[in-house]
Amino acid sequence: MNTMILKDLLQEVRACRACDTVLPLGANPIVRGQASARIMVIGQAPGTRVHATGVPWNDPSGDRLRGWMDLSREAFYDESRIAIMPMGFCYPGRGKSGDLPPRKECAPLWHQRLLAALPNIELTLLVGSYAQAHYTEGRYPSLARRVMDWRKFAPEVVPLVHPSPRNRRWLRNNEWFEQEVVPYLRSRVARLC
C-alpha cells in the first residue's frame, strides 16, 4: 500500500509548479525514496548542478556527505535504503554570498505527506541550518552549538553542518565534528544500510 501511495506522491511532487514563475531556472523538484528506505537526508535546496542533472547531492557537497556517511555513490543513491528530501525542492537562485535560502512553500506542501509515506525511516540527517531550524526544537545561538548538541537528537536524528566546500573553515575551527559526530554517523549508517 505505501509503495503505491509514495510512487503517486513522488510523481505529484515532481510535477509541482507552485514557484515556477519566481525560480530563475524554473521548477525541477528534486526528491528520492522508496517506502523501504531507513535513512532520510533532509538538506537545503538543489544547486545548479543538481538542477541540471536531477541527481541530488551530485556535487562536491555530496562527495563530502557520502564520505561522512562512509557510503559509495551506488549505496547513497539506492532509494530502497536512502530517501532524499530538501527543504526547498528546486534551485532557488543566487544571492550575494551563494545560493538563496530554500523556498518556504515546499516544506508545508510536501514534507508531512512524504514522511508519512516513508514509514521505515530510522535515521534523519538534518543537513544545514534550514533543515535543523525546521525540525529541531530549542533555540541555539549558532549552527555550531546545535550540531554540538547532536547527542540530544540521536539516535533518530543527527544534525550536520552543510558539507559545502565553503565550510572548510568551519570544519577546521570545529575539529570535534569529525572526531565525534562523523564516527557516530558512520556507525549508525552502517547498521541501517
Coordinates of C-alpha atoms in Angstrom, one line a residue:
M1 CA 0.0 0.0 0.0
N2 CA 2.7 2.6 1.0
T3 CA 4.6 1.8 -2.2
M4 CA 1.8 3.0 -4.4
I5 CA 1.0 6.0 -2.2
L6 CA 4.6 7.0 -2.3
K7 CA 5.0 6.4 -6.0
D8 CA 2.0 8.6 -6.7
L9 CA 3.1 11.3 -4.3
L10 CA 6.6 11.4 -5.8
Q11 CA 5.0 12.0 -9.2
E12 CA 2.9 14.8 -7.7
V13 CA 5.9 16.4 -6.1
R14 CA 7.9 16.2 -9.3
A15 CA 5.1 17.8 -11.2
C16 CA 4.8 20.7 -8.7
R17 CA 5.0 24.2 -10.3
A18 CA 4.0 26.3 -7.2
C19 CA 7.0 28.5 -7.5
D20 CA 7.8 28.2 -11.2
T21 CA 7.3 31.9 -12.0
V22 CA 9.8 33.0 -9.3
L23 CA 12.5 30.4 -9.9
P24 CA 15.4 31.6 -12.1
L25 CA 15.8 28.2 -13.8
G26 CA 12.1 27.1 -13.5
A27 CA 10.8 24.3 -11.4
N28 CA 12.6 21.0 -11.3
P29 CA 11.6 19.4 -7.9
I30 CA 14.3 17.0 -6.7
V31 CA 13.2 14.2 -4.3
R32 CA 14.0 10.5 -4.0
G33 CA 13.0 7.5 -2.0
Q34 CA 11.2 4.2 -1.6
A35 CA 8.9 3.0 1.2
S36 CA 11.6 0.7 2.4
A37 CA 14.2 3.5 3.0
R38 CA 15.6 3.6 6.5
I39 CA 17.6 6.8 6.2
M40 CA 16.3 10.2 5.3
V41 CA 18.6 13.1 4.2
I42 CA 17.0 16.5 4.5
G43 CA 19.2 19.2 3.0
Q44 CA 18.6 22.8 1.9
A45 CA 17.9 23.1 -1.8
P46 CA 19.4 21.9 -5.0
G47 CA 22.3 23.8 -6.6
T48 CA 22.6 24.5 -10.3
R49 CA 24.4 21.1 -11.0
V50 CA 21.7 19.2 -9.2
H51 CA 19.0 21.2 -11.0
A52 CA 20.7 20.3 -14.4
T53 CA 21.2 16.6 -13.7
G54 CA 18.2 15.9 -11.5
V55 CA 20.5 14.0 -9.1
P56 CA 20.6 15.2 -5.5
W57 CA 23.9 15.8 -3.8
N58 CA 25.6 15.4 -7.3
D59 CA 28.4 17.9 -6.4
P60 CA 31.4 18.4 -4.1
S61 CA 29.0 18.8 -1.1
G62 CA 27.6 15.4 -1.9
D63 CA 31.1 13.9 -2.1
R64 CA 31.8 15.1 1.4
L65 CA 28.4 14.0 2.7
R66 CA 29.0 10.5 1.3
G67 CA 32.4 10.5 2.9
W68 CA 31.0 11.4 6.3
M69 CA 28.5 8.6 5.9
D70 CA 31.1 6.2 4.5
L71 CA 29.0 5.3 1.5
S72 CA 29.7 4.8 -2.1
R73 CA 27.7 6.7 -4.7
E74 CA 25.9 3.4 -5.5
A75 CA 24.9 2.9 -1.9
F76 CA 24.0 6.5 -1.3
Y77 CA 21.7 6.6 -4.4
D78 CA 20.0 3.3 -3.5
E79 CA 16.5 4.6 -3.0
S80 CA 15.4 1.5 -1.2
R81 CA 17.8 2.4 1.6
I82 CA 18.1 6.2 1.5
A83 CA 15.5 8.8 0.8
I84 CA 16.4 12.4 0.0
M85 CA 14.2 15.4 0.5
P86 CA 15.4 19.0 0.6
M87 CA 13.7 21.9 2.4
G88 CA 13.2 23.5 -0.9
F89 CA 12.8 21.1 -3.8
C90 CA 14.0 23.4 -6.6
Y91 CA 17.1 25.6 -7.2
P92 CA 16.1 29.0 -5.5
G93 CA 18.6 31.2 -7.3
R94 CA 21.8 33.0 -6.4
G95 CA 22.3 35.7 -3.8
K96 CA 25.3 37.9 -2.8
S97 CA 27.1 35.2 -0.9
G98 CA 25.9 32.0 -2.5
D99 CA 22.6 30.3 -3.3
L100 CA 19.4 31.9 -1.9
P101 CA 17.6 30.2 1.0
P102 CA 15.2 27.3 0.1
R103 CA 11.7 28.4 -0.9
K104 CA 9.4 28.4 2.1
E105 CA 6.5 26.8 0.1
C106 CA 7.9 23.3 -0.2
A107 CA 8.1 22.0 3.4
P108 CA 4.5 22.9 4.3
L109 CA 3.3 21.5 0.9
W110 CA 5.2 18.2 0.9
H111 CA 7.2 17.2 3.9
Q112 CA 4.5 15.8 6.2
R113 CA 2.9 13.8 3.3
L114 CA 6.3 12.4 2.2
L115 CA 7.4 11.4 5.7
A116 CA 4.0 9.7 6.3
A117 CA 4.6 7.6 3.1
L118 CA 8.1 6.6 4.4
P119 CA 7.3 4.6 7.5
N120 CA 10.6 2.8 7.9
I121 CA 12.8 5.9 8.4
E122 CA 15.0 5.3 11.5
L123 CA 17.6 8.0 11.0
T124 CA 17.1 11.5 9.6
L125 CA 20.1 13.6 8.8
L126 CA 19.4 17.3 9.0
V127 CA 22.0 18.9 6.8
G128 CA 22.4 22.6 7.3
S129 CA 20.7 25.3 9.3
Y130 CA 17.4 25.4 7.4
A131 CA 16.6 21.8 8.0
Q132 CA 17.7 22.0 11.6
A133 CA 15.6 25.1 12.3
H134 CA 12.6 23.4 10.9
Y135 CA 12.9 20.0 12.6
T136 CA 14.7 20.6 15.9
E137 CA 13.3 22.3 19.0
G138 CA 15.2 24.7 21.2
R139 CA 16.9 28.0 20.4
Y140 CA 20.6 27.8 19.6
P141 CA 22.9 30.8 19.2
S142 CA 24.6 29.2 16.2
L143 CA 24.6 26.2 14.0
A144 CA 27.8 25.0 15.8
R145 CA 26.0 24.9 19.1
R146 CA 23.1 23.0 17.7
V147 CA 25.4 20.4 15.9
M148 CA 27.5 20.2 19.1
D149 CA 24.3 19.2 20.9
W150 CA 23.8 16.2 18.5
R151 CA 23.6 13.6 21.2
K152 CA 20.3 15.3 22.3
F153 CA 18.7 14.3 19.0
A154 CA 20.4 10.9 18.4
P155 CA 19.8 8.2 17.5
E156 CA 16.8 9.2 15.4
V157 CA 18.2 12.5 14.2
V158 CA 21.7 13.8 13.5
P159 CA 22.2 17.5 12.8
L160 CA 25.1 18.1 10.4
V161 CA 26.9 21.2 9.2
H162 CA 26.4 21.6 5.5
P163 CA 29.2 19.7 3.7
S164 CA 29.8 22.6 1.2
P165 CA 33.4 23.4 0.4
R166 CA 32.5 26.9 1.7
N167 CA 32.5 25.3 5.2
R168 CA 36.2 24.2 5.2
R169 CA 36.9 26.9 7.7
W170 CA 34.0 25.9 10.0
L171 CA 35.4 22.3 9.9
R172 CA 38.9 23.5 10.8
N173 CA 37.5 25.5 13.7
N174 CA 35.3 22.7 14.9
E175 CA 37.5 19.6 14.8
W176 CA 35.2 17.9 17.3
F177 CA 32.7 17.4 14.5
E178 CA 34.9 15.0 12.5
Q179 CA 36.2 13.4 15.7
E180 CA 32.8 12.8 17.4
V181 CA 29.9 13.2 15.0
V182 CA 31.3 11.6 11.9
P183 CA 32.3 8.3 13.6
Y184 CA 28.9 8.0 15.2
L185 CA 27.2 8.8 11.9
R186 CA 29.2 6.1 10.1
S187 CA 28.4 3.6 12.7
R188 CA 24.7 4.3 12.6
V189 CA 24.5 4.4 8.8
A190 CA 26.4 1.0 8.6
R191 CA 23.8 -0.6 10.9
L192 CA 20.9 0.7 8.8
C193 CA 22.3 0.1 5.3

